[in-house]
Tab-separated table of C-alpha atoms in Angstrom:
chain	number	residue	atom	x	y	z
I	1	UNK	CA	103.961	111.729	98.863
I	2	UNK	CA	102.568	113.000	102.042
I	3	UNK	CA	103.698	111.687	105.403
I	4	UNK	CA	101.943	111.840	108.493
I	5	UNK	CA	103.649	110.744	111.828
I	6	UNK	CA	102.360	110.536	115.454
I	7	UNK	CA	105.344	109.532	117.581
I	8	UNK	CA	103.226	108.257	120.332
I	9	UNK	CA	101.258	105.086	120.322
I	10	UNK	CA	100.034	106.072	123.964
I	11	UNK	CA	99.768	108.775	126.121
I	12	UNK	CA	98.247	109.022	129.658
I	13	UNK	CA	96.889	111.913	131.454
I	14	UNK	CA	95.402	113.250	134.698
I	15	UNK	CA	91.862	114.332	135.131
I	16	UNK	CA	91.881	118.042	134.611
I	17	UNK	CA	94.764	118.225	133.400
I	18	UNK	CA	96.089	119.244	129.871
I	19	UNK	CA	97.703	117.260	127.561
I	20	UNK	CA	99.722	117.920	123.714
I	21	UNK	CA	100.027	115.085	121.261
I	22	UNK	CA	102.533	115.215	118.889
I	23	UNK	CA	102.171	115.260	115.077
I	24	UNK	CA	104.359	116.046	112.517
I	25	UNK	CA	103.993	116.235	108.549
I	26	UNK	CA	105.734	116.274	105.333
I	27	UNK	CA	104.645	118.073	102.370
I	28	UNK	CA	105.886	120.029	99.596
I	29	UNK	CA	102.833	121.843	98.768
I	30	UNK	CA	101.865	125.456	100.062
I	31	UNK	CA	98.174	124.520	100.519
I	32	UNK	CA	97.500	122.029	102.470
I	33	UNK	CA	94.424	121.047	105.697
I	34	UNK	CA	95.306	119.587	108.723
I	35	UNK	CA	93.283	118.127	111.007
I	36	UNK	CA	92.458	115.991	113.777
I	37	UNK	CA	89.789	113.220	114.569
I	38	UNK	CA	88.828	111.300	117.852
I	39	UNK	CA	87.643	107.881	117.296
I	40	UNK	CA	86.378	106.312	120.929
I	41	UNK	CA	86.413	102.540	121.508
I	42	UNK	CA	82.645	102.822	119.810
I	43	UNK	CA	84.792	102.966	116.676
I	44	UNK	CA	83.024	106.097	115.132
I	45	UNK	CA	85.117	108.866	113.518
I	46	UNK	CA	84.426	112.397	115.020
I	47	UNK	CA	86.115	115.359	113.815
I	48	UNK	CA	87.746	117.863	116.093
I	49	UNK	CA	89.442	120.530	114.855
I	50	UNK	CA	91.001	121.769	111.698
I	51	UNK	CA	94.351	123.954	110.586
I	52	UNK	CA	94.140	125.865	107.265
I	53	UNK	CA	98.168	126.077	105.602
I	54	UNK	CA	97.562	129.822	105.927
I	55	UNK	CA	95.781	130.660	108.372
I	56	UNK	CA	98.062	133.115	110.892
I	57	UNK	CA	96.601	132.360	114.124
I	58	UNK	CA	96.110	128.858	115.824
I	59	UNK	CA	92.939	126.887	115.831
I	60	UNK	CA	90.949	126.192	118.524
I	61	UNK	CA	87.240	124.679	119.088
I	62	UNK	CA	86.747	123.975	122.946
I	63	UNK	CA	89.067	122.582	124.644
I	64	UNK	CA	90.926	121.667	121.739
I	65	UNK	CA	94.073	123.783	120.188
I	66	UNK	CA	95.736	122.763	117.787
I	67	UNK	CA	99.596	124.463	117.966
I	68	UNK	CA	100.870	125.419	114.380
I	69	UNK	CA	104.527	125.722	114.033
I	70	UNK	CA	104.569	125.900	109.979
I	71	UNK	CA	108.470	125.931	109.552
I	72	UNK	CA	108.420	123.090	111.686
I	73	UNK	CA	105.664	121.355	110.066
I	74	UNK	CA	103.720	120.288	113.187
I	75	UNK	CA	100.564	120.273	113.890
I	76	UNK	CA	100.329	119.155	117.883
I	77	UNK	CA	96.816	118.712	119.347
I	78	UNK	CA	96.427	120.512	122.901
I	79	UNK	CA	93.651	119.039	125.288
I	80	UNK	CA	92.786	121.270	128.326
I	81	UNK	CA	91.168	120.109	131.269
I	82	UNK	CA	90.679	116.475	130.463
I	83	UNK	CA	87.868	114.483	130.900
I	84	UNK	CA	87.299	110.896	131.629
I	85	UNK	CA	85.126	111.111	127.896
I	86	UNK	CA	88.471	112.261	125.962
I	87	UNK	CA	89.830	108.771	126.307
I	88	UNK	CA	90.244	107.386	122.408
I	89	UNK	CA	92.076	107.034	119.439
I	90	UNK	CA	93.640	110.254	118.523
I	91	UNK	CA	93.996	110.893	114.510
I	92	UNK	CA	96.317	113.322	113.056
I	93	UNK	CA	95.602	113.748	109.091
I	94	UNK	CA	96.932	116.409	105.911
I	95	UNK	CA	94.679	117.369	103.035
I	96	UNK	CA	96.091	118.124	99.958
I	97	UNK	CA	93.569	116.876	97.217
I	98	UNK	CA	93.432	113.298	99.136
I	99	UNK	CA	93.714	112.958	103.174
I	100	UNK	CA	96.308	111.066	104.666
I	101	UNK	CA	96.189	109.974	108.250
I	102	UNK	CA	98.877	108.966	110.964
I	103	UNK	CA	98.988	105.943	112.730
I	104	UNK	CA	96.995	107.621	115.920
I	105	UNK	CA	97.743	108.072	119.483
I	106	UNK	CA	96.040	106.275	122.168
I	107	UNK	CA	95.138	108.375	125.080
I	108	UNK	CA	93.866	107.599	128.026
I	109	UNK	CA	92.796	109.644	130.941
I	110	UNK	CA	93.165	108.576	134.600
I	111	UNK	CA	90.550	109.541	137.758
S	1	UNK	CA	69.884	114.179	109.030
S	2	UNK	CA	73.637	114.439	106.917
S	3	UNK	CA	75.408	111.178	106.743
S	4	UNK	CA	77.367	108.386	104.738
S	5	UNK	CA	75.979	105.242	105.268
S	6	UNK	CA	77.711	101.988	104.895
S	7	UNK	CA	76.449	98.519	104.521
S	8	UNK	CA	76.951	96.216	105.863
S	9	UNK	CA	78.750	97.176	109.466
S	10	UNK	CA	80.048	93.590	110.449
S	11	UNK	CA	80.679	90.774	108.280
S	12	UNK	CA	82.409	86.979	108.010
S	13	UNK	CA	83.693	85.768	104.606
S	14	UNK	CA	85.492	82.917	103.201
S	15	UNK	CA	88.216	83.325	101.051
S	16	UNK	CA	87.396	83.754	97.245
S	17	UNK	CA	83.761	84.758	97.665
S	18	UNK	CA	83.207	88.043	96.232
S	19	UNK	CA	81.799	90.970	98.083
S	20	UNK	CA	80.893	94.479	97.431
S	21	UNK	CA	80.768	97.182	100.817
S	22	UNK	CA	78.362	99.547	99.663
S	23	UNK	CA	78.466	103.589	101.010
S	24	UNK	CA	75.796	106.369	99.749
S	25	UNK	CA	76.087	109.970	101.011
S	26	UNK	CA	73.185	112.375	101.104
S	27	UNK	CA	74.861	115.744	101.484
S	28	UNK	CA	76.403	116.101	97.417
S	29	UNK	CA	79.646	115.818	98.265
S	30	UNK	CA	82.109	115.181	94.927
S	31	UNK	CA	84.981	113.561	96.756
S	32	UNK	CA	84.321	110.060	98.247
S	33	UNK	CA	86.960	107.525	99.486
S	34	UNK	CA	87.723	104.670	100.982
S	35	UNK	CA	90.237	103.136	104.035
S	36	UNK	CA	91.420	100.450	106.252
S	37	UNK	CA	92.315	101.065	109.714
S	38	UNK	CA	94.514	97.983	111.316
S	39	UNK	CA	96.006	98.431	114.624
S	40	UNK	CA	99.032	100.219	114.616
S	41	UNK	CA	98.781	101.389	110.944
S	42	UNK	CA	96.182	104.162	111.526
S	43	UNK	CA	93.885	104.940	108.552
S	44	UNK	CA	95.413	103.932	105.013
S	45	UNK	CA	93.734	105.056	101.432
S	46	UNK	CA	92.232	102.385	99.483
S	47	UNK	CA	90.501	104.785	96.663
S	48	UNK	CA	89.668	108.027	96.126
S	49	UNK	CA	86.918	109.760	93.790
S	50	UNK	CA	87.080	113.475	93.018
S	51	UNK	CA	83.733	113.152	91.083
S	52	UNK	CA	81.457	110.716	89.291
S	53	UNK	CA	83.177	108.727	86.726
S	54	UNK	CA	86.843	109.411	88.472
S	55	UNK	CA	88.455	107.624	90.425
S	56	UNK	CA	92.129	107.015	91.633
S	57	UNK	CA	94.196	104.181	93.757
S	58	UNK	CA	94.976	105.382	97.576
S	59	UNK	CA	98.105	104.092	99.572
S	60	UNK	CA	96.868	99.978	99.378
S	61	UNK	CA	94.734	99.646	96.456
S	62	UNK	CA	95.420	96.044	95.626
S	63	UNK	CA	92.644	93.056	95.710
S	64	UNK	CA	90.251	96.184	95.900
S	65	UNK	CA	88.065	97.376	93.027
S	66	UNK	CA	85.262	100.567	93.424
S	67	UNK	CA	83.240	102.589	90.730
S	68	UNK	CA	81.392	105.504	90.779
S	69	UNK	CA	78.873	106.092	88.515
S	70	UNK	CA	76.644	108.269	90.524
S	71	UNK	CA	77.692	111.021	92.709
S	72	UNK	CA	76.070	109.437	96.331
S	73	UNK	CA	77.320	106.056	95.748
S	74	UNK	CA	80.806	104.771	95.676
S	75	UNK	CA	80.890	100.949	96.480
S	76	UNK	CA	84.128	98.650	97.202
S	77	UNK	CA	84.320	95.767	95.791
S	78	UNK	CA	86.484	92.530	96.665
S	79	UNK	CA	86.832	90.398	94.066
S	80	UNK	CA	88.459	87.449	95.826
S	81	UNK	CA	88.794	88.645	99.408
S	82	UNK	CA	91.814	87.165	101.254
S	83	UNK	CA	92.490	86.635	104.940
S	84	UNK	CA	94.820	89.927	104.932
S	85	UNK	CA	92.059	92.139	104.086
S	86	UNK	CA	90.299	91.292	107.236
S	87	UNK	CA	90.220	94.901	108.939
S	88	UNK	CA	87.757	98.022	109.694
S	89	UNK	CA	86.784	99.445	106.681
S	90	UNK	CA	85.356	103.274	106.523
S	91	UNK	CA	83.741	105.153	103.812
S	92	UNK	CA	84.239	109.362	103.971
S	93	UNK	CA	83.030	112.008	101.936
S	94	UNK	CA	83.685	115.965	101.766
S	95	UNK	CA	83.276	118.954	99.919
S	96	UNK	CA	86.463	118.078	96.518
S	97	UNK	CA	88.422	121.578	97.749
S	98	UNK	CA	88.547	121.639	101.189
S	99	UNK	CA	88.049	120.480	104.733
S	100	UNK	CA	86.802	117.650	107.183
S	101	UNK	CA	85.926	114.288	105.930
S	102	UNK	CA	82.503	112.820	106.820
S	103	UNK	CA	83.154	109.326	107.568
S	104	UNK	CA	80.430	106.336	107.835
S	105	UNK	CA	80.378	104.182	110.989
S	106	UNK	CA	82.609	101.554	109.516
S	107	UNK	CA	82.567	97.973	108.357
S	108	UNK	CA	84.158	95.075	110.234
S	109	UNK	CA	84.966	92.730	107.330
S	110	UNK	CA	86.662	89.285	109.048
S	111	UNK	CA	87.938	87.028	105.728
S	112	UNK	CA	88.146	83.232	106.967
């Protein structure tokens, strides 16, 4: 079965500053999504970014990146220049046929 | 405008009444699911659907039922809700092969 882990419940950053949250996944399959989601205390999902299993070079939409390391199987968000607004629930997930999600990190950006 | 809609949003129980979380998506998407998100646990599969008429249990299926007969609709159903299924509850949708999930606002079900 998949497994999805975020080994931080919270993080804090800086304004304007950057900022990596950690994910890490388990899978056996070659083909696999991975992705990550922002859900702010309004409580909507919002997607941010997604990592294709073979795609070569790293995603990035923004100020998001997402750093691949595939023989490490992680999957670590990167947040440049943070903004007041990027404070929220952070999602890490894997697609296989089904997605599975990690517990989240809470992040929270300081003036 | 592309969306999955869920009804209803917030909602008190009792225990043992029987209630049905309804979600419709407009953009012909064949996979549909369901999850839970409780504090601490992040989002956990109830059900998933790779088209009409199929359907399979997620991570935490039990007390939960869901059908889909027609491609927009995929509605969760509890039976005989219990206090422990108190939680968030979000409907997504997506293309069956492929990538991001489009997820409905969510439904605050409280069981008393």
């Amino acid at each position: 079965a998949q497994k999805i882990t975020q080994t931080q419940p919270g993080m804090f950053v800086q304004e304007k500053e950057a900022v990596t949250l950690d994910c890490t996944y388990d899978t056996s399959d070659q083909s696999y999504g991975l992705f990550w989601y922002k859900q702010p205390s309004s409580g909507e999902m919002i997607f941010l970014i997604y990592q294709g299993s073979y795609d070569e070079q790293n995603a990035t939409e923004g100020r998001y990146s997402l750093n691949f390391q595939k023989a490490r199987k992680s999957a670590n968000l990167v947040i440049s220049a943070s903004q007041l607004g990027d404070s929220a629930m952070y999602f890490c997930a894997m697609r296989e046929d089904d997605m599975r999600f990690g517990a989240g990190t809470r992040l929270t950006v300081k003036p | 405008e592309a969306q999955v809609t869920q009804n209803p949003r917030y909602l008190i129980t009792v225990t043992g009444k029987k209630l049905t979380v309804t979600c419709s998506q407009n953009m012909n998407h064949e996979y549909m699911s369901w999850y839970r998100q409780d504090p601490g646990l992040g989002l956990r599969q109830i059900y998933y659907s790779m088209n009409v008429e199929v359907t399979d249990k997620g991570d935490v299926p039990e007390g939960y039922k869901v059908s889909r007969k027609e491609k927009r609709n995929f509605p969760l159903i509890l039976e005989s809700p219990s206090p422990n299924q108190t939680s968030l509850y979000f409907c997504a949708s997506s293309w069956r092969v492929g990538r991001e999930l489009f997820f409905g606002e969510g439904s605050r079900l409280t069981v008393l």
